[in-house]
JSON list of C-alpha atoms in Angstrom, two decimals:
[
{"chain": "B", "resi": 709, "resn": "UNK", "atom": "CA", "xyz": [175.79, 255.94, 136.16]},
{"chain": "B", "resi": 710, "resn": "UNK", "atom": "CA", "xyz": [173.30, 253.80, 134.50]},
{"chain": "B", "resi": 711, "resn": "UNK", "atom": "CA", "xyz": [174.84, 249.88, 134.55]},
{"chain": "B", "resi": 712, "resn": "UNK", "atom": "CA", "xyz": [174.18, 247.42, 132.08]},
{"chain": "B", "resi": 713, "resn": "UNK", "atom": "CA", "xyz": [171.92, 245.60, 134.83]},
{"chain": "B", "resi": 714, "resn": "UNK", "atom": "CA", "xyz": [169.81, 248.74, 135.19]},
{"chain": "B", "resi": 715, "resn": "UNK", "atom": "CA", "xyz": [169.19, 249.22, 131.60]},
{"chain": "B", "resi": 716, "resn": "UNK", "atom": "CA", "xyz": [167.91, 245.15, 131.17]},
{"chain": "B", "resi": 717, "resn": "UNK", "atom": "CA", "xyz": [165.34, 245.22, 134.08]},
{"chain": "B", "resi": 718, "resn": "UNK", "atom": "CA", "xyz": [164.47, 248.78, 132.31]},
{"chain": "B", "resi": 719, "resn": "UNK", "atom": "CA", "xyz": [164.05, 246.69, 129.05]},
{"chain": "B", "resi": 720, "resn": "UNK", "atom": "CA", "xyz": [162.37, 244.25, 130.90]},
{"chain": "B", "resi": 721, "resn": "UNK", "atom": "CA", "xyz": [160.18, 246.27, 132.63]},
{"chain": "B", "resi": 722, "resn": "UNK", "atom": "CA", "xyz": [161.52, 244.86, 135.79]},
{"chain": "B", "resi": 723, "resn": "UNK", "atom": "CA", "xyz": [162.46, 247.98, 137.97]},
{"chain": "B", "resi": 724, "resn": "UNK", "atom": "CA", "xyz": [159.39, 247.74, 140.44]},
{"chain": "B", "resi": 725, "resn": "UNK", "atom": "CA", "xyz": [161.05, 245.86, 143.42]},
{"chain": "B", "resi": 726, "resn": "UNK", "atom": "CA", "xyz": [157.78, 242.95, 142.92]},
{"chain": "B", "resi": 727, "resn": "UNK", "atom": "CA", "xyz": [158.34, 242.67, 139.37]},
{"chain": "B", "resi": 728, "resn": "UNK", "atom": "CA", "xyz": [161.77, 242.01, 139.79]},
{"chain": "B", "resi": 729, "resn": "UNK", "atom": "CA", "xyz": [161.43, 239.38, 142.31]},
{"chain": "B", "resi": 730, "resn": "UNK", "atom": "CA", "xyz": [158.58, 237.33, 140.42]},
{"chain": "B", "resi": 731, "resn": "UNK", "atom": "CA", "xyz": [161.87, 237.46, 137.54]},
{"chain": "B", "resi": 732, "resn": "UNK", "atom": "CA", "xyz": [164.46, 236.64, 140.03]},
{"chain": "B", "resi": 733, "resn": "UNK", "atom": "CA", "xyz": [162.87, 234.05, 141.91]},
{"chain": "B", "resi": 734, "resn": "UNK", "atom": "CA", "xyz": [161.89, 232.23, 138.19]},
{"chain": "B", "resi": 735, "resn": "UNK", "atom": "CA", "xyz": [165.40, 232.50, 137.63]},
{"chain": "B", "resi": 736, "resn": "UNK", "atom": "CA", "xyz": [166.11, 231.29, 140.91]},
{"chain": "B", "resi": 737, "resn": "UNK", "atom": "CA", "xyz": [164.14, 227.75, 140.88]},
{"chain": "B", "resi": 738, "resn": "UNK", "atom": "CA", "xyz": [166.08, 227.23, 137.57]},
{"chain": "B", "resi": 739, "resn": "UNK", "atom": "CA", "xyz": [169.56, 227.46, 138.54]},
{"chain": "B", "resi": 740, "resn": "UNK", "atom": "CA", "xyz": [168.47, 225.54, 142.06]},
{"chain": "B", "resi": 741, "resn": "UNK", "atom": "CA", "xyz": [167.08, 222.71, 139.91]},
{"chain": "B", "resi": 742, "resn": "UNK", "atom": "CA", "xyz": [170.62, 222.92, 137.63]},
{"chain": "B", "resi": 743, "resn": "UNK", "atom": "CA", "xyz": [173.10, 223.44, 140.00]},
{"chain": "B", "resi": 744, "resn": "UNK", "atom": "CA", "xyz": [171.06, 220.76, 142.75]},
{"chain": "B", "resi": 745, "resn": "UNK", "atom": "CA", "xyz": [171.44, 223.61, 145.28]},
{"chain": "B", "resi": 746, "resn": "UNK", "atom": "CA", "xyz": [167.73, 224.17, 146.70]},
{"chain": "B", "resi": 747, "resn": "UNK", "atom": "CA", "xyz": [168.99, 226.90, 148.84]},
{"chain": "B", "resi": 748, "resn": "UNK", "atom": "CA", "xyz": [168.71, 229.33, 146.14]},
{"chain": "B", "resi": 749, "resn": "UNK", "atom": "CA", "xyz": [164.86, 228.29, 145.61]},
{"chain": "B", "resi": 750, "resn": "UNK", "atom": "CA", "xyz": [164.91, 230.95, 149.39]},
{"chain": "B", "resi": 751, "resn": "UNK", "atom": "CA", "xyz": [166.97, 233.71, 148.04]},
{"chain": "B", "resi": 752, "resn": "UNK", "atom": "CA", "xyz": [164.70, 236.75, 148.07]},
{"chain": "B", "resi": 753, "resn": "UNK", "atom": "CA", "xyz": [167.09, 240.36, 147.77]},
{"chain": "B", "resi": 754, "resn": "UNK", "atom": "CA", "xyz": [165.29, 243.01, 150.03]},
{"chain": "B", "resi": 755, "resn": "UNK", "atom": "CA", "xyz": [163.80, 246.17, 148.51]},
{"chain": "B", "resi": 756, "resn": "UNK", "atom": "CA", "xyz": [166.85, 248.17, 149.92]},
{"chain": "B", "resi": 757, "resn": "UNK", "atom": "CA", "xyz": [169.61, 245.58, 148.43]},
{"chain": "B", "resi": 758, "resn": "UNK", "atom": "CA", "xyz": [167.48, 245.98, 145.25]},
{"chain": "B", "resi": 759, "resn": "UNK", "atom": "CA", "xyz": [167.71, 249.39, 145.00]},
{"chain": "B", "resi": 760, "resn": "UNK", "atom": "CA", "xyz": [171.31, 249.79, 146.26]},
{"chain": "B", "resi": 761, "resn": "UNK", "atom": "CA", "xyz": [171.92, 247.34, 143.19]},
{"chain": "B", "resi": 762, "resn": "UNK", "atom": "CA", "xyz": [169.93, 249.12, 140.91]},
{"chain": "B", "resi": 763, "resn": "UNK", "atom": "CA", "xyz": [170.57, 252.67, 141.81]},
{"chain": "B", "resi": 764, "resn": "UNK", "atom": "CA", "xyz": [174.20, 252.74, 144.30]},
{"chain": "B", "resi": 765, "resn": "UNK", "atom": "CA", "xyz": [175.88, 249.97, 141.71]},
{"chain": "B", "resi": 766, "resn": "UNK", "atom": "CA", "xyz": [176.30, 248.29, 144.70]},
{"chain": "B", "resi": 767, "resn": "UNK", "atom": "CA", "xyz": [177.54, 244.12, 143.66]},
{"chain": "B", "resi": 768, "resn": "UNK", "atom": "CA", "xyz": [175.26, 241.45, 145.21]},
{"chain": "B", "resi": 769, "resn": "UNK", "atom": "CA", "xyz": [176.55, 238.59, 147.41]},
{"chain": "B", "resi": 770, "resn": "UNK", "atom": "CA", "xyz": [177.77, 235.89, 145.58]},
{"chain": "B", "resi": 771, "resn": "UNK", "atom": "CA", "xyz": [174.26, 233.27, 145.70]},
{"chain": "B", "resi": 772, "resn": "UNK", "atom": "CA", "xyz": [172.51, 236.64, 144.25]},
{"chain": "B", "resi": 773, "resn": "UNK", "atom": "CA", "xyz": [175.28, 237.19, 141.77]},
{"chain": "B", "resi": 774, "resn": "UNK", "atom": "CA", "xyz": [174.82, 233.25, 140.31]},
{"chain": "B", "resi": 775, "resn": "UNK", "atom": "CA", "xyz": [171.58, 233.54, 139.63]},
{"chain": "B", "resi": 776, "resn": "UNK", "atom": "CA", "xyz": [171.56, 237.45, 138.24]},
{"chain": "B", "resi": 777, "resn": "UNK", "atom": "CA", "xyz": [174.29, 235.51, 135.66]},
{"chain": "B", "resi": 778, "resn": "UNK", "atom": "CA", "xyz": [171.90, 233.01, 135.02]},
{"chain": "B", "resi": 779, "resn": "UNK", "atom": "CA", "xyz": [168.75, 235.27, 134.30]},
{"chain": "B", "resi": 780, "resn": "UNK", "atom": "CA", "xyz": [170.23, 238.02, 132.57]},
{"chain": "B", "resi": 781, "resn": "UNK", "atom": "CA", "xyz": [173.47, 235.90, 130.75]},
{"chain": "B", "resi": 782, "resn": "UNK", "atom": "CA", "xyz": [176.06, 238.50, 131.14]},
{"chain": "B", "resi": 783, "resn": "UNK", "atom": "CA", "xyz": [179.08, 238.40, 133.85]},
{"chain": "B", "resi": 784, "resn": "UNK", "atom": "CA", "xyz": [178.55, 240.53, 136.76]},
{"chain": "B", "resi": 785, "resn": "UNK", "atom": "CA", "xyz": [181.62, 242.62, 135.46]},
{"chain": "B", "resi": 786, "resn": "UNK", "atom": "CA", "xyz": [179.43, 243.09, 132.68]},
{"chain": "B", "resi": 787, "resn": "UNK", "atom": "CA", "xyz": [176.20, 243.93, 134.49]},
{"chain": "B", "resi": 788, "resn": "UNK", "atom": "CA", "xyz": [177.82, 246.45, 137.03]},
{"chain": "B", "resi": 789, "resn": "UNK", "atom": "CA", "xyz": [179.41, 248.49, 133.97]},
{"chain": "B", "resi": 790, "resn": "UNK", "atom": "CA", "xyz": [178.01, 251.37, 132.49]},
{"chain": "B", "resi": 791, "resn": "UNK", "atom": "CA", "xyz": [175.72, 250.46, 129.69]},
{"chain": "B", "resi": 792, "resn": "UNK", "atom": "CA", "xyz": [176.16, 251.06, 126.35]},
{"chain": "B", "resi": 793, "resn": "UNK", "atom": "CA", "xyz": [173.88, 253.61, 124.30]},
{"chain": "B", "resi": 794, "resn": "UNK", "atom": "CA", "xyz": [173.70, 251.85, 121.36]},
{"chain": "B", "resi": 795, "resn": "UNK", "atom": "CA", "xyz": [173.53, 248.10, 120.48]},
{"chain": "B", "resi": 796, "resn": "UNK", "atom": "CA", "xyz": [173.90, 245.49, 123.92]},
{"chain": "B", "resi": 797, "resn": "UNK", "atom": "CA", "xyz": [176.85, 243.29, 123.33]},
{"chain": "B", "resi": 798, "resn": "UNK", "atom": "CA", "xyz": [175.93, 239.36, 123.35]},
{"chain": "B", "resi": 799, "resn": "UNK", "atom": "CA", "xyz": [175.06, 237.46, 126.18]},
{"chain": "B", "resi": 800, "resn": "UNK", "atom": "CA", "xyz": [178.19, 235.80, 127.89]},
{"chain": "B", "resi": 801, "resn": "UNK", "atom": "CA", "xyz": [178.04, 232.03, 126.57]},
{"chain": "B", "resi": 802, "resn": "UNK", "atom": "CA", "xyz": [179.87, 231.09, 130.37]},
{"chain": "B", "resi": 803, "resn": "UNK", "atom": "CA", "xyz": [177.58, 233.60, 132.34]},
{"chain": "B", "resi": 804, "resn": "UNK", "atom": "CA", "xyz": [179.94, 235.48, 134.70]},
{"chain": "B", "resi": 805, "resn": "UNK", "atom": "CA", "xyz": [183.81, 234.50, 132.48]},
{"chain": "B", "resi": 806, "resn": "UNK", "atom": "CA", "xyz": [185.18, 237.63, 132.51]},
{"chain": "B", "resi": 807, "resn": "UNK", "atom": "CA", "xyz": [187.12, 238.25, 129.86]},
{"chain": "B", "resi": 808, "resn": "UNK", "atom": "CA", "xyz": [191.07, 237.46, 129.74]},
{"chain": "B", "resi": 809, "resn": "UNK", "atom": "CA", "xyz": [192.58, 241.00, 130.51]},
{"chain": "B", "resi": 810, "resn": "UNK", "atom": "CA", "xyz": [196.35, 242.37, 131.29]},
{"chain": "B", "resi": 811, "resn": "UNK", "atom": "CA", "xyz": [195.53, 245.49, 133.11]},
{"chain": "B", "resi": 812, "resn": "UNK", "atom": "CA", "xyz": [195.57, 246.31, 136.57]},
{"chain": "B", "resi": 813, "resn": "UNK", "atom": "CA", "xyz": [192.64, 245.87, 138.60]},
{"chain": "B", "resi": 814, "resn": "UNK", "atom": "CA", "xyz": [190.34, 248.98, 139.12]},
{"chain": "B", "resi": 815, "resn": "UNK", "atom": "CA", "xyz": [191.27, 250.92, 142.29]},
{"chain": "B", "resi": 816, "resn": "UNK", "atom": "CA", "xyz": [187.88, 251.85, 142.53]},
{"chain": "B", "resi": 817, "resn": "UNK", "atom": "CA", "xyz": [186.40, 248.55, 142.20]},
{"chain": "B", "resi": 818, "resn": "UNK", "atom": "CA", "xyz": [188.93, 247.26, 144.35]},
{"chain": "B", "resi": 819, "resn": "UNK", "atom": "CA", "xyz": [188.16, 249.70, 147.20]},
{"chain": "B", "resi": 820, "resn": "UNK", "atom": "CA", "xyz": [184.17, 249.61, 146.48]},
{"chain": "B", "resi": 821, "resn": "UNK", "atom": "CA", "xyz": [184.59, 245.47, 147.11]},
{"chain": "B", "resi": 822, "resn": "UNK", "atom": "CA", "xyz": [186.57, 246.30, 150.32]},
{"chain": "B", "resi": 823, "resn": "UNK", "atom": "CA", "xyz": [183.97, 249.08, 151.31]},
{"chain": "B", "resi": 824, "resn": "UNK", "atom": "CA", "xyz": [181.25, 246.27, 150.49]},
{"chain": "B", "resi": 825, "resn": "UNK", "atom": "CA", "xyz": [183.10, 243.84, 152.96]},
{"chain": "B", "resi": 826, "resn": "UNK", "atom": "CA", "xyz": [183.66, 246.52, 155.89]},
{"chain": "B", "resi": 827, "resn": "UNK", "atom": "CA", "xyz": [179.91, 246.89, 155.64]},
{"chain": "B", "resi": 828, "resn": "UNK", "atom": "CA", "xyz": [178.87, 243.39, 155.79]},
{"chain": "B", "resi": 829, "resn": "UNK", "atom": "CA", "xyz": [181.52, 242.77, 158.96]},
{"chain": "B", "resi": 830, "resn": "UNK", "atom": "CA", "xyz": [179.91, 245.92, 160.79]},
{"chain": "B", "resi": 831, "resn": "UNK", "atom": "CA", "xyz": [176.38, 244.73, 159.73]},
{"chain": "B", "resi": 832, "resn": "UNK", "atom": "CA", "xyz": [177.37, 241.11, 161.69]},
{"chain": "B", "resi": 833, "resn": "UNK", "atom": "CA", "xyz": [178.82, 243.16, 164.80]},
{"chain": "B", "resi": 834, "resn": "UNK", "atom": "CA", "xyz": [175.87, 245.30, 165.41]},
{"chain": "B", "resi": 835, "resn": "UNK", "atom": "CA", "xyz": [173.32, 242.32, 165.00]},
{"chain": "B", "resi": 836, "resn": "UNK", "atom": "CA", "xyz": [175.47, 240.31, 167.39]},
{"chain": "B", "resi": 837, "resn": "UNK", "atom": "CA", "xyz": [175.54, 243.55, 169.69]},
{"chain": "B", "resi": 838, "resn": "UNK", "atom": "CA", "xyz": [171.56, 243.63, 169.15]},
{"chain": "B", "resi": 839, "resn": "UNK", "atom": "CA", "xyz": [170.96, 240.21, 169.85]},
{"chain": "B", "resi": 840, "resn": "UNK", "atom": "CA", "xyz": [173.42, 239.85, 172.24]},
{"chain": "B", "resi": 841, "resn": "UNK", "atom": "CA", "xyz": [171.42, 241.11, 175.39]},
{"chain": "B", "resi": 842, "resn": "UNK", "atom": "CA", "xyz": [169.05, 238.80, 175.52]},
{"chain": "B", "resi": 843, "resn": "UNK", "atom": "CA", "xyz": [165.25, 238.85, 177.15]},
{"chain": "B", "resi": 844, "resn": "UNK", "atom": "CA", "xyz": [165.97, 242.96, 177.80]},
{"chain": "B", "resi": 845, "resn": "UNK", "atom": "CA", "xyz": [167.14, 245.63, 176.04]},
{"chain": "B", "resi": 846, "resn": "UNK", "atom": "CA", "xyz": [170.13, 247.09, 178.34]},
{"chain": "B", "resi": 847, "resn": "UNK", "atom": "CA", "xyz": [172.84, 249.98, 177.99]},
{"chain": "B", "resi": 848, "resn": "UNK", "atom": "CA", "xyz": [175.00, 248.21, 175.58]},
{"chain": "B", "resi": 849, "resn": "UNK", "atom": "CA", "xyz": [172.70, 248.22, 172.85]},
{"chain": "B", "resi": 850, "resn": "UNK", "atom": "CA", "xyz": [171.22, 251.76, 173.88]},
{"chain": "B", "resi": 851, "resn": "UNK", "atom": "CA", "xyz": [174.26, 252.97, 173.40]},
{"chain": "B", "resi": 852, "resn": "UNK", "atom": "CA", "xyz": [174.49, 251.36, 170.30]},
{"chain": "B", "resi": 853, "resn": "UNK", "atom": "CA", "xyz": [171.71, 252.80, 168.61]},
{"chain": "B", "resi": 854, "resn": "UNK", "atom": "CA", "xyz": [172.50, 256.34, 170.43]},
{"chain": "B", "resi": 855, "resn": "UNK", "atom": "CA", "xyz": [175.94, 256.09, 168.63]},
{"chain": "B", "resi": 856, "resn": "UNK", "atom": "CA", "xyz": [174.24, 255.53, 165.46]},
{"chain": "B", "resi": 857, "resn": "UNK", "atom": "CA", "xyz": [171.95, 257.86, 165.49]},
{"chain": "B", "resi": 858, "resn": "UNK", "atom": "CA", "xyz": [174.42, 260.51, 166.10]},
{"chain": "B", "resi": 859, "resn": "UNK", "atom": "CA", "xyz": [176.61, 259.48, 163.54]},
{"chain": "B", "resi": 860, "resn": "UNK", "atom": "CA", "xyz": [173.73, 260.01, 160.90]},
{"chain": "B", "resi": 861, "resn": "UNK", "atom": "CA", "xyz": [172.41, 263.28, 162.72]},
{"chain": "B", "resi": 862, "resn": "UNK", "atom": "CA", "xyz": [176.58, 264.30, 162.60]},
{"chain": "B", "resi": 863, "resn": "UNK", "atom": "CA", "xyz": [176.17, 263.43, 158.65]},
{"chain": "B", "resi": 864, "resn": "UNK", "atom": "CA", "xyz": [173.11, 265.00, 157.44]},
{"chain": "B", "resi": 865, "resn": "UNK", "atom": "CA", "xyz": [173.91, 268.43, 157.27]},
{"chain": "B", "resi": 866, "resn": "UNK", "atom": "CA", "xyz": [176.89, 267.69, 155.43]},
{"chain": "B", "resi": 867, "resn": "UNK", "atom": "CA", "xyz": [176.68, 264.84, 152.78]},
{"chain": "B", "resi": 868, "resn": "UNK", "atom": "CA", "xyz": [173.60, 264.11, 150.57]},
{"chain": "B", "resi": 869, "resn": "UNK", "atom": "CA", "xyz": [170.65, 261.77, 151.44]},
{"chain": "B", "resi": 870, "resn": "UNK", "atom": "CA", "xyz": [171.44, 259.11, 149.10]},
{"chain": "B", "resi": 871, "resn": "UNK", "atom": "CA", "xyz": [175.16, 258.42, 150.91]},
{"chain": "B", "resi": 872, "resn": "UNK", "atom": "CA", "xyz": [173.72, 257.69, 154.56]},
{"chain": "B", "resi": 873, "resn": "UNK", "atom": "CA", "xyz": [169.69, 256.65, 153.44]},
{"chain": "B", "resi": 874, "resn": "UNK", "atom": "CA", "xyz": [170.91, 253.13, 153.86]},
{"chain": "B", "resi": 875, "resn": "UNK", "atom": "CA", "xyz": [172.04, 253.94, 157.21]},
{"chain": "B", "resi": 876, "resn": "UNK", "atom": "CA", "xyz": [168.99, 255.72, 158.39]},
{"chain": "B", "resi": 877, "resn": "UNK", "atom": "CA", "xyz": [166.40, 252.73, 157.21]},
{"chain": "B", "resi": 878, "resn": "UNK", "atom": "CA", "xyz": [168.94, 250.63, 159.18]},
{"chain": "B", "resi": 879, "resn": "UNK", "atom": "CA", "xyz": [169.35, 252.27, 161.90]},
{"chain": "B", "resi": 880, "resn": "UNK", "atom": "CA", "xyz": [165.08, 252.49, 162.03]},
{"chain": "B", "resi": 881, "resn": "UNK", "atom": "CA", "xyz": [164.81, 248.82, 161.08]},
{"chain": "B", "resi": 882, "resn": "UNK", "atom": "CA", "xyz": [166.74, 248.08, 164.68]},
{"chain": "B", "resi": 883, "resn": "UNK", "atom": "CA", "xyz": [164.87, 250.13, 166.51]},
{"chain": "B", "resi": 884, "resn": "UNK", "atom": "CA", "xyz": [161.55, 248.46, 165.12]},
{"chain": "B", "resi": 885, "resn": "UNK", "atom": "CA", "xyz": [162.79, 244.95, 165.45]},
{"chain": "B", "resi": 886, "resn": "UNK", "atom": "CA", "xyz": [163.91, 245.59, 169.04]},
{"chain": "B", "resi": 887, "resn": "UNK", "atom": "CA", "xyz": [160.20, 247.09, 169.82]},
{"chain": "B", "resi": 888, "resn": "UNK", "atom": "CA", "xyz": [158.33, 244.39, 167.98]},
{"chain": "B", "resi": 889, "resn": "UNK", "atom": "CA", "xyz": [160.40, 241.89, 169.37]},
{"chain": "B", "resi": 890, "resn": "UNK", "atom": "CA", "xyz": [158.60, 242.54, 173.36]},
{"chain": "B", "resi": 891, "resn": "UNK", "atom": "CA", "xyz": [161.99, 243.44, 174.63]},
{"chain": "B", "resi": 892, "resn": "UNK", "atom": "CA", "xyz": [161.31, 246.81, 175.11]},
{"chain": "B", "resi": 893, "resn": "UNK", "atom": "CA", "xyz": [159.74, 248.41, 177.91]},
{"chain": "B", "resi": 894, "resn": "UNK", "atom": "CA", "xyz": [157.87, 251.45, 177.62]},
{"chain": "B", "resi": 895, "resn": "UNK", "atom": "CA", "xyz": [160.02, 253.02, 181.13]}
]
């Protein structure tokens, strides 16, 4: 599905991950200066949260979300749904109101938020596991990754790249961080 927020950057010749972030980080200083909140001035989105955004519709954490609303004017309800062929509906004058609606939340968007959350609490486990031995890397987090690994080997066959890619850079990303990091022995 191609979202709203996809076809802007496309307009805006802002797909390249570096062309996107000279954009965001524009819109970033502005809303920090505005909203007196020079924590956002920092807020850099990684190539892989770019591109789950761009191409896995996957919603941004809230700081992100702000200043998407700022740059781009529309809600993120807006951004995140599929985009129109034809003319783009107006910018949202309150960047992010959704509109006033009687109906039943989306299942789907429901369960994709609570999918999104699940995600973020495992991502906070395993870097507490990671971290967690400290000065060494021991059996807990060799087991870990081993447990990981399997799961995507498990997966492969069976479901296409795109589902478990995030998984796999992931998983590699923790193995490279525990090797830089001098914790690792080569025994």
């Amino acid at each position: 599905m191609r979202t709203l927020f996809r076809r802007l950057l496309e307009e805006q010749e802002a797909t390249d991950h570096r062309a996107f972030l000279g954009r965001f980080k524009v819109a970033a200083g502005e809303l920090a200066e505005i909203e007196d909140d020079p924590g956002l001035k920092n807020l850099e989105p990684a190539l892989s949260t770019f591109q789950a955004w761009l191409y896995n519709g996957r919603f941004p954490q809230p700081d992100a979300r702000r200043v998407i609303r700022h740059w781009l004017g529309y809600s993120i309800e807006q951004l995140w749904s599929p985009a129109p062929d034809g003319p783009l509906p107006g910018p949202d004058p309150l960047f992010g109101a959704a509109p006033p609606t009687t109906s039943r939340p989306d299942s789907a968007a429901v369960l994709h938020e609570m999918r999104r959350t699940a995600d973020m609490a495992a991502k906070r486990a395993r870097d507490f596991a990671l971290g967690a031995e400290r000065g060494h890397i021991g059996p807990e987090t060799l087991g870990f990754l081993r447990d990981r690994v399997e799961t995507i080997v498990t997966q492969y066959p069976r479901v296409p790249l795109p589902t478990i890619l995030d998984d796999i850079a992931e998983a590699q990303d923790d193995c490279f961080r525990l090797i830089e990091s001098g914790r690792a022995r080569a025994s």
